[in-house]
Short mmCIF file of C-alpha atoms in Angstrom, two decimals:
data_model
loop_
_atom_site.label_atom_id
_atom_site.label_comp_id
_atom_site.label_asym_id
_atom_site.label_seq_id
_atom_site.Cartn_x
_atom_site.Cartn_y
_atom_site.Cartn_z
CA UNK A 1 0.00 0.00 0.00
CA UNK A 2 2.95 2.34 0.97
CA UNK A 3 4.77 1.82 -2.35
CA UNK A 4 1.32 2.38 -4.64
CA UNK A 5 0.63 6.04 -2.58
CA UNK A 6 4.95 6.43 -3.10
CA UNK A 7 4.47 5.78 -6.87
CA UNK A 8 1.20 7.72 -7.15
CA UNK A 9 3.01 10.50 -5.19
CA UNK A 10 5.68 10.84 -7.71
CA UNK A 11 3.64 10.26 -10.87
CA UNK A 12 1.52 13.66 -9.39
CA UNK A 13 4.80 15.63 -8.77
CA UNK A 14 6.51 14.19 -12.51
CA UNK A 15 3.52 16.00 -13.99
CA UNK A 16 4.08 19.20 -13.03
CA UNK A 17 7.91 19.12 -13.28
CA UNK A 18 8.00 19.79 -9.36
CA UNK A 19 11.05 18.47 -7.02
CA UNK A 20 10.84 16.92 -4.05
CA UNK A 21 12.73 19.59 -1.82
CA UNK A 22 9.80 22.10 -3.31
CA UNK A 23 7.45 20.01 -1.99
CA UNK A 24 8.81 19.28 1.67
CA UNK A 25 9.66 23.25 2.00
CA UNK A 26 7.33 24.90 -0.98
CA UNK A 27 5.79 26.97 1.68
CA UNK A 28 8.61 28.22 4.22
CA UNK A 29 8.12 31.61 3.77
CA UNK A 30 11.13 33.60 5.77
CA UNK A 31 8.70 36.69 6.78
CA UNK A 32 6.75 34.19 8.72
CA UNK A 33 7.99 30.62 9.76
CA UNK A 34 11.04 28.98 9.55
CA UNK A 35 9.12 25.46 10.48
CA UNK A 36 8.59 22.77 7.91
CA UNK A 37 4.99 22.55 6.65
CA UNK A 38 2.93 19.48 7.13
CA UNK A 39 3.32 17.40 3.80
CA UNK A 40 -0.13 15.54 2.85
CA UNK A 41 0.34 11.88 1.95
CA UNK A 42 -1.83 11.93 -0.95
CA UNK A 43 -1.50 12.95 -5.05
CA UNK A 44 -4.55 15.56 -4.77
CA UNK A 45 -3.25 17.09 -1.23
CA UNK A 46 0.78 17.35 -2.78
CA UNK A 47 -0.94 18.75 -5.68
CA UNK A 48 -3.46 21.32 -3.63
CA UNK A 49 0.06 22.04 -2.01
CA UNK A 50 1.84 22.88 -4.91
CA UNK A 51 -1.12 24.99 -6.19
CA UNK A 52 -1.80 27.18 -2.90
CA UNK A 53 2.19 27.50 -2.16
CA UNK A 54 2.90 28.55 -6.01
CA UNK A 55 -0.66 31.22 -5.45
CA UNK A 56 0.52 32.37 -2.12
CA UNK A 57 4.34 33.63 -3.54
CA UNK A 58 2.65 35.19 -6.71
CA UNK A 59 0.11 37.24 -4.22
CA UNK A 60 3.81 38.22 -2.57
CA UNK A 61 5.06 39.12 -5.85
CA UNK A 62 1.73 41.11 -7.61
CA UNK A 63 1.72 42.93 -3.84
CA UNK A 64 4.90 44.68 -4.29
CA UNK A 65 7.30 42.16 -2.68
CA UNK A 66 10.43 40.47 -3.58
CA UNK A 67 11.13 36.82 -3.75
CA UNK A 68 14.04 34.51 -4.08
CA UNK A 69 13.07 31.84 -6.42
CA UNK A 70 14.81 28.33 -7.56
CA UNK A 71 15.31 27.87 -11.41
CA UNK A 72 16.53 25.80 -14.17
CA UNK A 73 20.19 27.36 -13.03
CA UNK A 74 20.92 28.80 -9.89
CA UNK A 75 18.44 30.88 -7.17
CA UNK A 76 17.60 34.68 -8.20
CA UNK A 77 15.77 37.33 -6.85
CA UNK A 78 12.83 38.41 -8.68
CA UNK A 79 9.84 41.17 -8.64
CA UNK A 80 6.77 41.98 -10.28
CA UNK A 81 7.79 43.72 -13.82
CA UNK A 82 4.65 45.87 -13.38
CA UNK A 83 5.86 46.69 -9.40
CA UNK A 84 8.36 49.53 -9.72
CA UNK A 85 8.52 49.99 -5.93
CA UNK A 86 9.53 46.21 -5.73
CA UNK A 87 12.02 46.43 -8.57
CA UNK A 88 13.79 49.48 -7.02
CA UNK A 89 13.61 47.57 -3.68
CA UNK A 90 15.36 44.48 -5.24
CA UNK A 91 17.84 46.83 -7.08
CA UNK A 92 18.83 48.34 -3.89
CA UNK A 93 18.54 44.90 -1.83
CA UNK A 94 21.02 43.39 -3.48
CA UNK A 95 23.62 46.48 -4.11
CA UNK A 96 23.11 46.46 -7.34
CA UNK A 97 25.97 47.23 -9.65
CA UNK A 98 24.92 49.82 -12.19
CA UNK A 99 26.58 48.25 -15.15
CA UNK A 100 24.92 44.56 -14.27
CA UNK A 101 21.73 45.46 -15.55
CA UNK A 102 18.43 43.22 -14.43
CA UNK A 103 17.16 40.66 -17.03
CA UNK A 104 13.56 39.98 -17.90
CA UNK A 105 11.75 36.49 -17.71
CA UNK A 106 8.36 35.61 -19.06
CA UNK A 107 6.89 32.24 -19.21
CA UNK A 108 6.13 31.89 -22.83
CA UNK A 109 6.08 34.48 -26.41
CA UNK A 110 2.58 34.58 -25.56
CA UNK A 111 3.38 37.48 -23.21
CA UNK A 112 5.02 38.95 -25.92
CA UNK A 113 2.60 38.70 -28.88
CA UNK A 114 1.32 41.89 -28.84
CA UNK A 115 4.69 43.21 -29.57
CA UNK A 116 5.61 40.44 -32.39
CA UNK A 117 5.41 42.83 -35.13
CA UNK A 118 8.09 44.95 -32.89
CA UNK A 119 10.31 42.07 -33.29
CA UNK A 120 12.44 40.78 -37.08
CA UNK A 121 11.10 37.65 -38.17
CA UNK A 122 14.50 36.12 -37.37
CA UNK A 123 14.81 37.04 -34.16
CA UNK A 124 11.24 36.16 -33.09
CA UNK A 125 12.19 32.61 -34.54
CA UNK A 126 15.16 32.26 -33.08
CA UNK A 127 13.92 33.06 -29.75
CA UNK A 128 11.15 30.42 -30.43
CA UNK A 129 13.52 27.60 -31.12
CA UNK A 130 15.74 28.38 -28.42
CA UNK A 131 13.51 28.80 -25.32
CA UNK A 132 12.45 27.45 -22.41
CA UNK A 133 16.43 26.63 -21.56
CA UNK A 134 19.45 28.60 -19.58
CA UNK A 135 19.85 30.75 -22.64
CA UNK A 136 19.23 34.27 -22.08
CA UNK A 137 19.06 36.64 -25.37
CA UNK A 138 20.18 40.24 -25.41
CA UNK A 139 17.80 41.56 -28.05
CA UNK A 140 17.60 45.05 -29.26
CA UNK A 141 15.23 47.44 -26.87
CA UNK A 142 12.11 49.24 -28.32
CA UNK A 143 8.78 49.77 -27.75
CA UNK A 144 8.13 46.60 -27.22
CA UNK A 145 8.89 47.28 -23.68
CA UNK A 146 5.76 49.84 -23.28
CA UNK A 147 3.79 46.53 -23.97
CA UNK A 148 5.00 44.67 -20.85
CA UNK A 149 3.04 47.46 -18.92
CA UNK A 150 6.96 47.73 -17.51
CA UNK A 151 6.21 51.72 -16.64
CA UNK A 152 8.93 52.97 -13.86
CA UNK A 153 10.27 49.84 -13.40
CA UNK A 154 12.20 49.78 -16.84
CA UNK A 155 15.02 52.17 -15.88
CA UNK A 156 16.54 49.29 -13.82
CA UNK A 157 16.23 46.86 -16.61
CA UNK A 158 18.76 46.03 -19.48
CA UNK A 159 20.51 49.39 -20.78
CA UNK A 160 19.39 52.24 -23.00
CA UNK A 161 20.09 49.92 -25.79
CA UNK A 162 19.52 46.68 -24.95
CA UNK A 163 17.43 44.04 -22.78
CA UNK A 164 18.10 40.48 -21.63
CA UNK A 165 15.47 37.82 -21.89
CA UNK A 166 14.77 34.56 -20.76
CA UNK A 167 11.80 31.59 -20.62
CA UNK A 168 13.25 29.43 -18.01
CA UNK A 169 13.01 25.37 -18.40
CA UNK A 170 11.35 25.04 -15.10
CA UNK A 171 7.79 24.51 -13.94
CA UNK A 172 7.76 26.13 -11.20
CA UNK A 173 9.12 29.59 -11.87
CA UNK A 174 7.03 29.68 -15.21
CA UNK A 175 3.99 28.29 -13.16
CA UNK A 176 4.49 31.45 -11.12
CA UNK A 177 5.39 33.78 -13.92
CA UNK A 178 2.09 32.51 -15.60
CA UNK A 179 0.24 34.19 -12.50
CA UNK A 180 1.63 36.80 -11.84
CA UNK A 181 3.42 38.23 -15.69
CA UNK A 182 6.47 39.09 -16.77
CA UNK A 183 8.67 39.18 -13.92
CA UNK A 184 12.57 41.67 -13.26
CA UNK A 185 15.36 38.94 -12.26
CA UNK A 186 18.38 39.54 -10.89
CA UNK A 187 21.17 37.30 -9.03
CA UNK A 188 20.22 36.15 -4.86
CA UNK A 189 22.98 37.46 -4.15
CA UNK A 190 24.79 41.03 -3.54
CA UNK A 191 27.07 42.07 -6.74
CA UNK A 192 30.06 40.36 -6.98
CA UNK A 193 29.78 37.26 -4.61
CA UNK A 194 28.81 33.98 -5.35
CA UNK A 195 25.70 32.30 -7.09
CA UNK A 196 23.00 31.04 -4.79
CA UNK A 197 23.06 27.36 -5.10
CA UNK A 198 20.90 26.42 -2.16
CA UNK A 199 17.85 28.42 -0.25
CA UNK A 200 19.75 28.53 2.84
CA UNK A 201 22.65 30.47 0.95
CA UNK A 202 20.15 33.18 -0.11
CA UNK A 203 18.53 33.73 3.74
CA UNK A 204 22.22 34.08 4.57
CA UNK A 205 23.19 36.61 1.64
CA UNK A 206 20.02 38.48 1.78
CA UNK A 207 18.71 38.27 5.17
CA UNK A 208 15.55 40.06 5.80
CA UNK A 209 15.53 42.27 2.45
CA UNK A 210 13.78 39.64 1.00
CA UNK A 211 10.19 39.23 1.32
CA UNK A 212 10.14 35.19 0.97
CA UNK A 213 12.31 32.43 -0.61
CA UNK A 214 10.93 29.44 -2.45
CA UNK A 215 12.91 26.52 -0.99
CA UNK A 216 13.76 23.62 -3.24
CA UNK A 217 17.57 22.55 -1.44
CA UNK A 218 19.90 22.41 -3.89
CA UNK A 219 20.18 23.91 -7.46
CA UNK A 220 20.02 21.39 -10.29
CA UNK A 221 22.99 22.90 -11.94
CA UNK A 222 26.11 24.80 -10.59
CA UNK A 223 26.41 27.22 -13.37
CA UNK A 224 24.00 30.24 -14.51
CA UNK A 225 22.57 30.66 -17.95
CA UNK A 226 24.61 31.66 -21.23
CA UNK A 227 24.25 34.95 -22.19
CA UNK A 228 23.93 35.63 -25.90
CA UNK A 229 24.01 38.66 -27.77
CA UNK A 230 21.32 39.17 -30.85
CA UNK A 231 21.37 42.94 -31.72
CA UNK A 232 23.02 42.26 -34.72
CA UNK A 233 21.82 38.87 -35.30
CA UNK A 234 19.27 40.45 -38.58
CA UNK A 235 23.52 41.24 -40.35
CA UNK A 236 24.14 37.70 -39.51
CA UNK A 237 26.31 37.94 -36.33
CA UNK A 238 25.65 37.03 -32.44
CA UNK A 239 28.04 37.21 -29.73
CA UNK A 240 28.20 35.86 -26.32
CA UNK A 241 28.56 37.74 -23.09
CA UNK A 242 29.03 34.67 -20.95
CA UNK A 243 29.45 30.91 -22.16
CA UNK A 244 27.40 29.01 -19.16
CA UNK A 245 25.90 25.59 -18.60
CA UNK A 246 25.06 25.64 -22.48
CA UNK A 247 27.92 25.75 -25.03
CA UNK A 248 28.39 28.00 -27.61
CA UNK A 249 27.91 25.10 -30.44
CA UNK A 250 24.72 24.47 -29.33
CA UNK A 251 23.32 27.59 -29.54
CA UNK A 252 25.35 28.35 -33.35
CA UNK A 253 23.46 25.22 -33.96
CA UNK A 254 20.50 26.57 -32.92
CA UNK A 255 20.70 29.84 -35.06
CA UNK A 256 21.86 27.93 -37.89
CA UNK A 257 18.82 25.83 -38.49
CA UNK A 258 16.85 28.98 -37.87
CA UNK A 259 18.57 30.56 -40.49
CA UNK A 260 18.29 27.57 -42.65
CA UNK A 261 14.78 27.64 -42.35
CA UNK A 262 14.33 31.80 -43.50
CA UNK A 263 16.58 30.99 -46.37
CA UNK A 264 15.03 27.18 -47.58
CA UNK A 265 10.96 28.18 -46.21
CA UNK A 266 9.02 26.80 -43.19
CA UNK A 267 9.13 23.12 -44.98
CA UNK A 268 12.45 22.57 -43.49
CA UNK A 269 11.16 22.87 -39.88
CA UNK A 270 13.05 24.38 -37.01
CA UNK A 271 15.58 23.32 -34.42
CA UNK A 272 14.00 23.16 -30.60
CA UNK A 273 15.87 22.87 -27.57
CA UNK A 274 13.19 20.89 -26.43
CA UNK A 275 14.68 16.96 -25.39
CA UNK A 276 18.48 18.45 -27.10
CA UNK A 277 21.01 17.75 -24.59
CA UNK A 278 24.71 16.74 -24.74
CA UNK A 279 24.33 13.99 -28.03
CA UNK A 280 23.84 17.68 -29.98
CA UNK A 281 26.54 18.30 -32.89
CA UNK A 282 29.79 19.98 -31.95
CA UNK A 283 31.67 20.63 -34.60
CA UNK A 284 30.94 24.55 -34.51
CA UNK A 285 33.42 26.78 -33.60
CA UNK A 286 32.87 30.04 -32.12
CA UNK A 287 35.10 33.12 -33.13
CA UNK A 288 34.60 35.46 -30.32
CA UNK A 289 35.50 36.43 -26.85
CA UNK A 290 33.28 35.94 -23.46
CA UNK A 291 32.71 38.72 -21.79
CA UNK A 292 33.17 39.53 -17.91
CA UNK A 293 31.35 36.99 -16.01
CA UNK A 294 28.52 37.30 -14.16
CA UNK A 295 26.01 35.93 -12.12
CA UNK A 296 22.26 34.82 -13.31
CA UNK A 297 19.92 37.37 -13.59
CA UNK A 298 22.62 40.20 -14.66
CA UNK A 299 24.02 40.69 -18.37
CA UNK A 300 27.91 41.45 -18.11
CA UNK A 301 29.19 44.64 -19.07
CA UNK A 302 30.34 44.71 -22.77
CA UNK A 303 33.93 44.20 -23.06
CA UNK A 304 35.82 45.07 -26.56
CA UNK A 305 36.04 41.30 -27.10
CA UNK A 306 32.55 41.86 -27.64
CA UNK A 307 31.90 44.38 -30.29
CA UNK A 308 30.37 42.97 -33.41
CA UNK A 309 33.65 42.97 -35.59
CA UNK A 310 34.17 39.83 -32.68
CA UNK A 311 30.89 38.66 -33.22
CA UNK A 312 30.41 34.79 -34.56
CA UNK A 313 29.03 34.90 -37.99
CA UNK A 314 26.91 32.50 -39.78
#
């Protein structure tokens, strides 16, 4: 009897893409308890759990607060796009750097639909094929941004040129930008130390300047996202700011079968990252330099390794 409720257990939490450790500690807020919540020992009560804990941090969120989040990569500290008080407050919580600008995360292109037309075909496809994953696209800014409903808040975001996106691969930050919208990311961590790689870490870096953390124990990977920059991808060229937990020949692989596709028609179909792991052809070679590392959440200042006469080409 144990094993069937075990089994039924995990088929409920494989469907949603939910770890265990979010589970056990989903609803540990810091503001209020530090004790462990009762865990039901059913598939509908870990499920009603999921729901109300995912619900309760997006009321946090859409009220002005800040949360520290888990992700595909490492823990960062988010707000409400929409919230400018709470994106100032997370700006200033974490001594933010002025030229580590805060990224942008939404949980699908449906958010951004309304601005397609802002967007070149290429690009739009290319950020199709290569989200959800740990690959965050510098993309030209524009008035896209007014769409967002960003307001205030997007003085803190990107630079006067440029903005940093991202659809994360995991269900439970997309689950909770899905409620609450586009959402302002930046490291759990003040500038210059140390990615978050645990919950505990960011109630020890942060402390009381954040409103709650989503527990989940330890990050699934080490490493933060790859940073990759598209303003000039319509003349053929990207660059990369930081090479993370996905190589550069995945994502020139990536852009090449997007290309492929504008040049050949839609017949050819479209690359996905979708199920591509490390089996994915290699034998790419990027021409440029990385620029100065940085944590998840931020986009590295641009160093001259990264103007566009360094950019790869395809």
């Amino acid at each position: 009897m144990a094993d069937r409720k075990a089994e039924s257990l995990h088929s409920s939490i494989g469907l949603l893409g939910i770890s265990a450790g979010s589970l056990l500690l989903a609803v540990h807020f810091y503001q209020l308890t530090r004790a462990a919540p009762l865990i039901p020992n059913t598939a509908l009560g870990v499920l009603l759990l999921i729901l109300s804990s995912i619900l309760a941090y997006a009321d946090i969120l859409k009220n002005g607060g800040t949360c520290g989040i888990p992700t595909d990569t490492v823990y960062v500290l988010v707000a409400a796009c929409n919230r400018p008080d709470a994106v100032e407050k997370a700006h200033h919580s974490k001594r933010q750097a002025q030229d580590r600008p805060m990224s942008l995360w939404i949980s699908s292109l449906k958010q951004l639909e309304p601005a397609k037309h802002l967007f070149t075909p290429l690009l739009w496809d290319f950020m199709e094929a290569a989200w959800p994953s740990p690959i965050s696209l510098v993309v030209p800014r524009g008035e896209w941004v007014d769409f967002l409903g960003m307001k205030d808040s997007a003085k803190y975001v990107g630079t006067p040129q440029s903005i940093a996106i991202r659809i994360p691969d995991c269900s439970v930050t997309t689950h909770l930008i899905d409620l609450v919208g586009p959402i302002v990311v930046t490291s759990a961590n003040p500038t210059g130390e140390a990615d978050t790689t645990h919950h505990n870490q960011v109630y020890a870096k942060l402390g009381d300047k954040v409103d709650a953390v989503l527990c989940d124990g330890p990050s699934p990977e080490n490493i933060a996202s790859t940073v990759v920059d598209c303003t000039k991808i319509d003349s053929g060229n990207i660059g990369f700011f930081r090479v993370g937990i996905i190589p550069k020949s995945q994502v020139l692989q990536i852009l090449e079968q997007v290309q492929r596709k504008h040049t050949l028609g839609p017949s050819r179909g479209t690359y996905s990252m979708k199920g591509q792991e490390e089996h994915l052809d290699h034998s790419h070679t990027a021409h440029n330099g990385v620029g100065t590392a940085a944590v998840e959440g931020t986009v590295p200042p641009l160093s001259p390794k990264d103007s566009p006469e360094n950019h790869t080409r395809l």
